[in-house]
Amino acid sequence: QSVLTQPPSVSAAPGQKVTISCSGSTSNIGNNYVSWYQQLPGTAPKLLIYENDKRPSGIPDRFSGSKSGTSATLGITGLQTGDEADYYCGTWDSGLSAGVFGGGTKLTVL
Amino acid sequence: QVQLVQSGAEVKKPGSSVTVSCKASGGTVSSYAISWVRQAPGQGLEWMGGIIPMFDTTHYAQNFGGRVTITADESTSTAYMELSSLRSEDTAMYYCARGFCSGTKCYRDTFDIWGQGTMVTVSS
């Protein structure tokens, strides 16, 4: 059971927009920054968003992040078949003094 | 560009220990936090622990019950993760990951460079 809660799957058509939620508590999301990762099949995760809403160099602006209270959201616009992957949120949990991840969300681009 | 190169796949017996290495190629580990993250087959990511070599500080996830030890050798820019008392549930891909830095700000819980992964299989 993951500390952060994500929907197991989401889907949308090419060109459309999708959002992925990540729910936590005051000990994690509520008081720490959230990051998001994309994991393509058979590869290591890739950092998409850090500090809730910032993109590292090289990440297209189709990817966006936001946070409100104890929840965070990843948005992806202009969906492409290449976006099919598992997406994970992550943060620090101050109560556990440990990094924590969501259970992951599988994105299907129909 | 820094790369994290991990040691090769391992097959271990239950009750034994495994050590996985993670060498920073083209850079150093001392100035960054290095974490270990594992992923069981078909499952999600699980943070195991991390080290900040420059400050010689470590943090571990509680659910490993003290079975994880993370160390770093700054002279060789290599981090190590030892997992003891292995059981079948420890069968997983193990990744090392570098803490992301943006300008002068560095994060211990945000990871921009990942190793290629090391598959550890625990089987009798």
PDB file of C-alpha atoms in Angstrom:
ATOM      1  CA  GLN A   1       0.000   0.000   0.000  1.00  0.00           C
ATOM      2  CA  SER A   2       1.613   3.276  -1.159  1.00  0.00           C
ATOM      3  CA  VAL A   3       1.693   6.355   1.047  1.00  0.00           C
ATOM      4  CA  LEU A   4       0.556   8.497  -1.892  1.00  0.00           C
ATOM      5  CA  THR A   5      -2.603   7.555  -3.781  1.00  0.00           C
ATOM      6  CA  GLN A   6      -2.851   7.647  -7.566  1.00  0.00           C
ATOM      7  CA  PRO A   7      -5.504   6.250  -9.893  1.00  0.00           C
ATOM      8  CA  PRO A   8      -4.324   2.928 -11.380  1.00  0.00           C
ATOM      9  CA  SER A   9      -5.052   3.999 -14.926  1.00  0.00           C
ATOM     10  CA  VAL A  10      -6.190   6.869 -17.128  1.00  0.00           C
ATOM     11  CA  SER A  11      -6.806   7.057 -20.839  1.00  0.00           C
ATOM     12  CA  ALA A  12      -7.454   9.645 -23.510  1.00  0.00           C
ATOM     13  CA  ALA A  13      -7.275  10.049 -27.252  1.00  0.00           C
ATOM     14  CA  PRO A  14      -4.279  11.446 -29.145  1.00  0.00           C
ATOM     15  CA  GLY A  15      -4.194  15.234 -29.039  1.00  0.00           C
ATOM     16  CA  GLN A  16      -6.384  15.387 -25.955  1.00  0.00           C
ATOM     17  CA  LYS A  17      -5.474  16.371 -22.383  1.00  0.00           C
ATOM     18  CA  VAL A  18      -5.274  14.139 -19.340  1.00  0.00           C
ATOM     19  CA  THR A  19      -4.698  14.778 -15.650  1.00  0.00           C
ATOM     20  CA  ILE A  20      -3.291  12.388 -13.056  1.00  0.00           C
ATOM     21  CA  SER A  21      -3.955  13.002  -9.386  1.00  0.00           C
ATOM     22  CA  CYS A  22      -1.771  12.232  -6.387  1.00  0.00           C
ATOM     23  CA  SER A  23      -3.248  12.404  -2.910  1.00  0.00           C
ATOM     24  CA  GLY A  24      -1.343  12.447   0.348  1.00  0.00           C
ATOM     25  CA  SER A  25      -1.378  14.068   3.762  1.00  0.00           C
ATOM     26  CA  THR A  26       0.078  16.989   5.701  1.00  0.00           C
ATOM     27  CA  SER A  27       3.185  14.962   6.540  1.00  0.00           C
ATOM     28  CA  ASN A  28       4.096  14.542   2.892  1.00  0.00           C
ATOM     29  CA  ILE A  29       2.478  16.531   0.063  1.00  0.00           C
ATOM     30  CA  GLY A  30       1.037  19.112   2.425  1.00  0.00           C
ATOM     31  CA  ASN A  31       4.454  20.283   3.583  1.00  0.00           C
ATOM     32  CA  ASN A  32       6.909  19.159   0.925  1.00  0.00           C
ATOM     33  CA  TYR A  33       7.533  19.569  -2.787  1.00  0.00           C
ATOM     34  CA  VAL A  34       6.119  17.046  -5.238  1.00  0.00           C
ATOM     35  CA  SER A  35       7.929  15.574  -8.224  1.00  0.00           C
ATOM     36  CA  TRP A  36       6.596  13.531 -11.134  1.00  0.00           C
ATOM     37  CA  TYR A  37       8.236  10.783 -13.164  1.00  0.00           C
ATOM     38  CA  GLN A  38       7.505   9.014 -16.427  1.00  0.00           C
ATOM     39  CA  GLN A  39       8.541   5.393 -16.787  1.00  0.00           C
ATOM     40  CA  LEU A  40       8.437   3.891 -20.248  1.00  0.00           C
ATOM     41  CA  PRO A  41       8.332   0.082 -20.416  1.00  0.00           C
ATOM     42  CA  GLY A  42      11.634  -1.511 -19.542  1.00  0.00           C
ATOM     43  CA  THR A  43      13.381   1.751 -18.671  1.00  0.00           C
ATOM     44  CA  ALA A  44      14.310   3.739 -15.595  1.00  0.00           C
ATOM     45  CA  PRO A  45      12.021   6.572 -14.489  1.00  0.00           C
ATOM     46  CA  LYS A  46      12.527  10.031 -15.965  1.00  0.00           C
ATOM     47  CA  LEU A  47      12.010  13.274 -14.049  1.00  0.00           C
ATOM     48  CA  LEU A  48       9.194  15.377 -15.539  1.00  0.00           C
ATOM     49  CA  ILE A  49       8.297  17.872 -12.809  1.00  0.00           C
ATOM     50  CA  TYR A  50      10.075  19.049  -9.668  1.00  0.00           C
ATOM     51  CA  GLU A  51       9.147  21.473  -6.908  1.00  0.00           C
ATOM     52  CA  ASN A  52       5.426  20.937  -7.695  1.00  0.00           C
ATOM     53  CA  ASP A  53       5.295  22.750 -11.014  1.00  0.00           C
ATOM     54  CA  LYS A  54       8.770  23.220 -12.495  1.00  0.00           C
ATOM     55  CA  ARG A  55      10.097  21.398 -15.544  1.00  0.00           C
ATOM     56  CA  PRO A  56      13.742  20.324 -15.843  1.00  0.00           C
ATOM     57  CA  SER A  57      15.573  21.366 -18.959  1.00  0.00           C
ATOM     58  CA  GLY A  58      14.393  19.405 -21.981  1.00  0.00           C
ATOM     59  CA  ILE A  59      10.901  18.563 -20.716  1.00  0.00           C
ATOM     60  CA  PRO A  60       8.280  19.992 -23.081  1.00  0.00           C
ATOM     61  CA  ASP A  61       5.650  22.387 -21.784  1.00  0.00           C
ATOM     62  CA  ARG A  62       2.961  19.828 -22.637  1.00  0.00           C
ATOM     63  CA  PHE A  63       3.729  18.534 -19.150  1.00  0.00           C
ATOM     64  CA  SER A  64       2.619  20.608 -16.173  1.00  0.00           C
ATOM     65  CA  GLY A  65       2.276  20.162 -12.444  1.00  0.00           C
ATOM     66  CA  SER A  66       0.291  21.758  -9.679  1.00  0.00           C
ATOM     67  CA  LYS A  67      -0.309  21.300  -5.975  1.00  0.00           C
ATOM     68  CA  SER A  68      -3.114  22.284  -3.661  1.00  0.00           C
ATOM     69  CA  GLY A  69      -3.144  21.329  -0.015  1.00  0.00           C
ATOM     70  CA  THR A  70      -2.418  17.626   0.281  1.00  0.00           C
ATOM     71  CA  SER A  71      -2.964  16.795  -3.392  1.00  0.00           C
ATOM     72  CA  ALA A  72      -0.978  17.260  -6.556  1.00  0.00           C
ATOM     73  CA  THR A  73      -1.826  16.917 -10.231  1.00  0.00           C
ATOM     74  CA  LEU A  74       0.138  16.159 -13.362  1.00  0.00           C
ATOM     75  CA  GLY A  75      -1.314  17.448 -16.613  1.00  0.00           C
ATOM     76  CA  ILE A  76      -0.365  16.328 -20.090  1.00  0.00           C
ATOM     77  CA  THR A  77      -1.718  18.124 -23.156  1.00  0.00           C
ATOM     78  CA  GLY A  78      -1.474  17.235 -26.834  1.00  0.00           C
ATOM     79  CA  LEU A  79      -1.267  13.530 -26.022  1.00  0.00           C
ATOM     80  CA  GLN A  80       0.961  11.399 -28.224  1.00  0.00           C
ATOM     81  CA  THR A  81       1.230   7.635 -28.465  1.00  0.00           C
ATOM     82  CA  GLY A  82       4.763   8.005 -27.138  1.00  0.00           C
ATOM     83  CA  ASP A  83       3.317   9.302 -23.869  1.00  0.00           C
ATOM     84  CA  GLU A  84       2.000   5.833 -23.039  1.00  0.00           C
ATOM     85  CA  ALA A  85       3.842   5.012 -19.850  1.00  0.00           C
ATOM     86  CA  ASP A  86       3.527   4.688 -16.101  1.00  0.00           C
ATOM     87  CA  TYR A  87       3.566   7.954 -14.175  1.00  0.00           C
ATOM     88  CA  TYR A  88       4.600   8.311 -10.539  1.00  0.00           C
ATOM     89  CA  CYS A  89       4.394  11.136  -8.033  1.00  0.00           C
ATOM     90  CA  GLY A  90       6.958  11.398  -5.272  1.00  0.00           C
ATOM     91  CA  THR A  91       7.774  13.531  -2.275  1.00  0.00           C
ATOM     92  CA  TRP A  92       9.347  13.444   1.184  1.00  0.00           C
ATOM     93  CA  ASP A  93       7.355  12.335   4.190  1.00  0.00           C
ATOM     94  CA  SER A  94       8.452  14.332   7.221  1.00  0.00           C
ATOM     95  CA  GLY A  95       6.786  11.939   9.668  1.00  0.00           C
ATOM     96  CA  LEU A  96       8.528   8.899   8.202  1.00  0.00           C
ATOM     97  CA  SER A  97      11.744  10.806   7.367  1.00  0.00           C
ATOM     98  CA  ALA A  98      11.670   8.955   4.088  1.00  0.00           C
ATOM     99  CA  GLY A  99      11.003   9.400   0.410  1.00  0.00           C
ATOM    100  CA  VAL A 100       7.617   8.157  -0.736  1.00  0.00           C
ATOM    101  CA  PHE A 101       6.024   7.434  -4.105  1.00  0.00           C
ATOM    102  CA  GLY A 102       2.528   6.961  -5.384  1.00  0.00           C
ATOM    103  CA  GLY A 103       1.489   3.564  -6.660  1.00  0.00           C
ATOM    104  CA  GLY A 104       1.754   4.718 -10.259  1.00  0.00           C
ATOM    105  CA  THR A 105      -0.768   5.465 -13.002  1.00  0.00           C
ATOM    106  CA  LYS A 106      -0.755   3.722 -16.356  1.00  0.00           C
ATOM    107  CA  LEU A 107      -1.569   6.134 -19.175  1.00  0.00           C
ATOM    108  CA  THR A 108      -3.124   4.688 -22.298  1.00  0.00           C
ATOM    109  CA  VAL A 109      -3.393   6.852 -25.389  1.00  0.00           C
ATOM    110  CA  LEU A 110      -6.287   5.333 -27.304  1.00  0.00           C
TER     111      LEU A 110
ATOM    112  CA  GLN B   1      26.922  14.287 -18.721  1.00  0.00           C
ATOM    113  CA  VAL B   2      27.026  12.172 -15.575  1.00  0.00           C
ATOM    114  CA  GLN B   3      25.826   8.605 -15.845  1.00  0.00           C
ATOM    115  CA  LEU B   4      25.176   6.163 -13.017  1.00  0.00           C
ATOM    116  CA  VAL B   5      26.423   2.698 -13.924  1.00  0.00           C
ATOM    117  CA  GLN B   6      25.234  -0.154 -11.747  1.00  0.00           C
ATOM    118  CA  SER B   7      26.635  -3.608 -11.204  1.00  0.00           C
ATOM    119  CA  GLY B   8      25.163  -6.638 -12.937  1.00  0.00           C
ATOM    120  CA  ALA B   9      22.247  -8.900 -12.172  1.00  0.00           C
ATOM    121  CA  GLU B  10      22.371 -11.129  -9.101  1.00  0.00           C
ATOM    122  CA  VAL B  11      20.727 -14.410  -8.114  1.00  0.00           C
ATOM    123  CA  LYS B  12      20.727 -15.031  -4.367  1.00  0.00           C
ATOM    124  CA  LYS B  13      19.483 -17.640  -1.903  1.00  0.00           C
ATOM    125  CA  PRO B  14      16.964 -16.706   0.788  1.00  0.00           C
ATOM    126  CA  GLY B  15      18.712 -15.530   3.941  1.00  0.00           C
ATOM    127  CA  SER B  16      21.793 -14.286   2.139  1.00  0.00           C
ATOM    128  CA  SER B  17      22.865 -10.696   1.388  1.00  0.00           C
ATOM    129  CA  VAL B  18      23.405  -8.750  -1.810  1.00  0.00           C
ATOM    130  CA  THR B  19      25.466  -5.652  -2.510  1.00  0.00           C
ATOM    131  CA  VAL B  20      24.738  -3.491  -5.548  1.00  0.00           C
ATOM    132  CA  SER B  21      27.144  -0.796  -6.666  1.00  0.00           C
ATOM    133  CA  CYS B  22      26.459   2.463  -8.478  1.00  0.00           C
ATOM    134  CA  LYS B  23      29.391   4.312 -10.054  1.00  0.00           C
ATOM    135  CA  ALA B  24      29.123   7.902 -11.249  1.00  0.00           C
ATOM    136  CA  SER B  25      30.738   8.024 -14.662  1.00  0.00           C
ATOM    137  CA  GLY B  26      31.809  11.489 -15.734  1.00  0.00           C
ATOM    138  CA  GLY B  27      31.153  13.054 -12.375  1.00  0.00           C
ATOM    139  CA  THR B  28      31.155  12.671  -8.629  1.00  0.00           C
ATOM    140  CA  VAL B  29      28.717  11.416  -6.021  1.00  0.00           C
ATOM    141  CA  SER B  30      30.046  13.447  -3.122  1.00  0.00           C
ATOM    142  CA  SER B  31      28.083  16.645  -3.783  1.00  0.00           C
ATOM    143  CA  TYR B  32      24.754  14.970  -4.376  1.00  0.00           C
ATOM    144  CA  ALA B  33      22.265  12.839  -2.506  1.00  0.00           C
ATOM    145  CA  ILE B  34      22.129   9.274  -3.821  1.00  0.00           C
ATOM    146  CA  SER B  35      19.033   7.197  -3.186  1.00  0.00           C
ATOM    147  CA  TRP B  36      18.121   3.603  -3.867  1.00  0.00           C
ATOM    148  CA  VAL B  37      14.710   2.784  -5.273  1.00  0.00           C
ATOM    149  CA  ARG B  38      13.400  -0.676  -6.030  1.00  0.00           C
ATOM    150  CA  GLN B  39      10.616  -1.971  -8.224  1.00  0.00           C
ATOM    151  CA  ALA B  40       9.205  -5.469  -7.880  1.00  0.00           C
ATOM    152  CA  PRO B  41       7.995  -7.078 -11.125  1.00  0.00           C
ATOM    153  CA  GLY B  42       4.838  -5.329 -12.287  1.00  0.00           C
ATOM    154  CA  GLN B  43       4.780  -3.095  -9.213  1.00  0.00           C
ATOM    155  CA  GLY B  44       5.477   0.531  -8.349  1.00  0.00           C
ATOM    156  CA  LEU B  45       8.515   2.377  -7.086  1.00  0.00           C
ATOM    157  CA  GLU B  46       9.667   1.957  -3.501  1.00  0.00           C
ATOM    158  CA  TRP B  47      12.215   4.281  -1.898  1.00  0.00           C
ATOM    159  CA  MET B  48      14.685   2.300   0.191  1.00  0.00           C
ATOM    160  CA  GLY B  49      17.029   4.929   1.542  1.00  0.00           C
ATOM    161  CA  GLY B  50      19.597   7.529   0.651  1.00  0.00           C
ATOM    162  CA  ILE B  51      22.961   9.008   1.481  1.00  0.00           C
ATOM    163  CA  ILE B  52      24.500  12.451   1.195  1.00  0.00           C
ATOM    164  CA  PRO B  53      28.227  11.620   1.047  1.00  0.00           C
ATOM    165  CA  MET B  54      29.385  15.188   1.618  1.00  0.00           C
ATOM    166  CA  PHE B  55      27.613  15.253   4.999  1.00  0.00           C
ATOM    167  CA  ASP B  56      27.922  11.514   5.670  1.00  0.00           C
ATOM    168  CA  THR B  57      24.223  11.324   6.448  1.00  0.00           C
ATOM    169  CA  THR B  58      21.874   8.465   5.641  1.00  0.00           C
ATOM    170  CA  HIS B  59      18.126   7.882   5.811  1.00  0.00           C
ATOM    171  CA  TYR B  60      16.387   4.553   5.494  1.00  0.00           C
ATOM    172  CA  ALA B  61      12.809   3.503   4.887  1.00  0.00           C
ATOM    173  CA  GLN B  62      11.403   1.967   8.052  1.00  0.00           C
ATOM    174  CA  ASN B  63       9.743  -0.959   6.330  1.00  0.00           C
ATOM    175  CA  PHE B  64      13.061  -2.681   5.645  1.00  0.00           C
ATOM    176  CA  GLY B  65      13.586  -3.278   9.360  1.00  0.00           C
ATOM    177  CA  GLY B  66      17.247  -2.355   9.376  1.00  0.00           C
ATOM    178  CA  ARG B  67      18.150  -4.748   6.536  1.00  0.00           C
ATOM    179  CA  VAL B  68      19.432  -1.962   4.252  1.00  0.00           C
ATOM    180  CA  THR B  69      22.845  -0.331   4.475  1.00  0.00           C
ATOM    181  CA  ILE B  70      23.864   2.433   2.087  1.00  0.00           C
ATOM    182  CA  THR B  71      27.428   3.654   1.828  1.00  0.00           C
ATOM    183  CA  ALA B  72      29.519   5.742  -0.534  1.00  0.00           C
ATOM    184  CA  ASP B  73      33.180   5.801  -1.486  1.00  0.00           C
ATOM    185  CA  GLU B  74      33.953   9.319  -2.591  1.00  0.00           C
ATOM    186  CA  SER B  75      37.397   8.343  -3.865  1.00  0.00           C
ATOM    187  CA  THR B  76      35.835   6.115  -6.520  1.00  0.00           C
ATOM    188  CA  SER B  77      32.556   8.036  -6.903  1.00  0.00           C
ATOM    189  CA  THR B  78      30.670   4.852  -6.091  1.00  0.00           C
ATOM    190  CA  ALA B  79      27.646   4.259  -3.900  1.00  0.00           C
ATOM    191  CA  TYR B  80      26.670   0.875  -2.518  1.00  0.00           C
ATOM    192  CA  MET B  81      23.467  -0.681  -1.259  1.00  0.00           C
ATOM    193  CA  GLU B  82      23.548  -3.849   0.824  1.00  0.00           C
ATOM    194  CA  LEU B  83      20.327  -5.718   1.552  1.00  0.00           C
ATOM    195  CA  SER B  84      20.546  -8.542   4.047  1.00  0.00           C
ATOM    196  CA  SER B  85      18.345 -11.462   5.141  1.00  0.00           C
ATOM    197  CA  LEU B  86      16.959 -11.720   1.620  1.00  0.00           C
ATOM    198  CA  ARG B  87      13.546 -13.220   1.014  1.00  0.00           C
ATOM    199  CA  SER B  88      11.612 -13.970  -2.152  1.00  0.00           C
ATOM    200  CA  GLU B  89       9.705 -10.687  -1.832  1.00  0.00           C
ATOM    201  CA  ASP B  90      12.992  -8.827  -2.356  1.00  0.00           C
ATOM    202  CA  THR B  91      13.081 -10.003  -5.973  1.00  0.00           C
ATOM    203  CA  ALA B  92      13.064  -6.696  -7.833  1.00  0.00           C
ATOM    204  CA  MET B  93      14.886  -4.250 -10.062  1.00  0.00           C
ATOM    205  CA  TYR B  94      17.068  -2.009  -7.911  1.00  0.00           C
ATOM    206  CA  TYR B  95      17.904   1.517  -9.084  1.00  0.00           C
ATOM    207  CA  CYS B  96      20.276   4.117  -7.761  1.00  0.00           C
ATOM    208  CA  ALA B  97      19.219   7.698  -8.419  1.00  0.00           C
ATOM    209  CA  ARG B  98      20.916  11.049  -7.981  1.00  0.00           C
ATOM    210  CA  GLY B  99      19.255  13.885  -6.099  1.00  0.00           C
ATOM    211  CA  PHE B 100      18.371  16.718  -8.440  1.00  0.00           C
ATOM    212  CA  CYS B 101      20.036  20.114  -8.094  1.00  0.00           C
ATOM    213  CA  SER B 102      18.715  23.330  -9.617  1.00  0.00           C
ATOM    214  CA  GLY B 103      21.128  26.211  -9.193  1.00  0.00           C
ATOM    215  CA  THR B 104      22.241  26.146  -5.573  1.00  0.00           C
ATOM    216  CA  LYS B 105      19.209  24.196  -4.427  1.00  0.00           C
ATOM    217  CA  CYS B 106      19.512  20.426  -4.130  1.00  0.00           C
ATOM    218  CA  TYR B 107      16.835  17.864  -3.305  1.00  0.00           C
ATOM    219  CA  ARG B 108      17.154  14.511  -1.567  1.00  0.00           C
ATOM    220  CA  ASP B 109      13.720  13.364  -2.736  1.00  0.00           C
ATOM    221  CA  THR B 110      13.785  14.370  -6.412  1.00  0.00           C
ATOM    222  CA  PHE B 111      15.859  12.316  -8.825  1.00  0.00           C
ATOM    223  CA  ASP B 112      17.153  13.416 -12.202  1.00  0.00           C
ATOM    224  CA  ILE B 113      19.725  10.773 -13.077  1.00  0.00           C
ATOM    225  CA  TRP B 114      19.010   7.078 -12.644  1.00  0.00           C
ATOM    226  CA  GLY B 115      21.170   4.030 -13.026  1.00  0.00           C
ATOM    227  CA  GLN B 116      20.210   1.377 -15.538  1.00  0.00           C
ATOM    228  CA  GLY B 117      18.896  -0.887 -12.814  1.00  0.00           C
ATOM    229  CA  THR B 118      20.151  -4.140 -11.319  1.00  0.00           C
ATOM    230  CA  MET B 119      17.858  -7.149 -11.248  1.00  0.00           C
ATOM    231  CA  VAL B 120      18.112  -9.108  -8.009  1.00  0.00           C
ATOM    232  CA  THR B 121      16.393 -12.486  -7.932  1.00  0.00           C
ATOM    233  CA  VAL B 122      15.958 -14.311  -4.641  1.00  0.00           C
ATOM    234  CA  SER B 123      15.253 -17.973  -5.131  1.00  0.00           C
ATOM    235  CA  SER B 124      16.091 -21.238  -3.460  1.00  0.00           C
TER     236      SER B 124
END
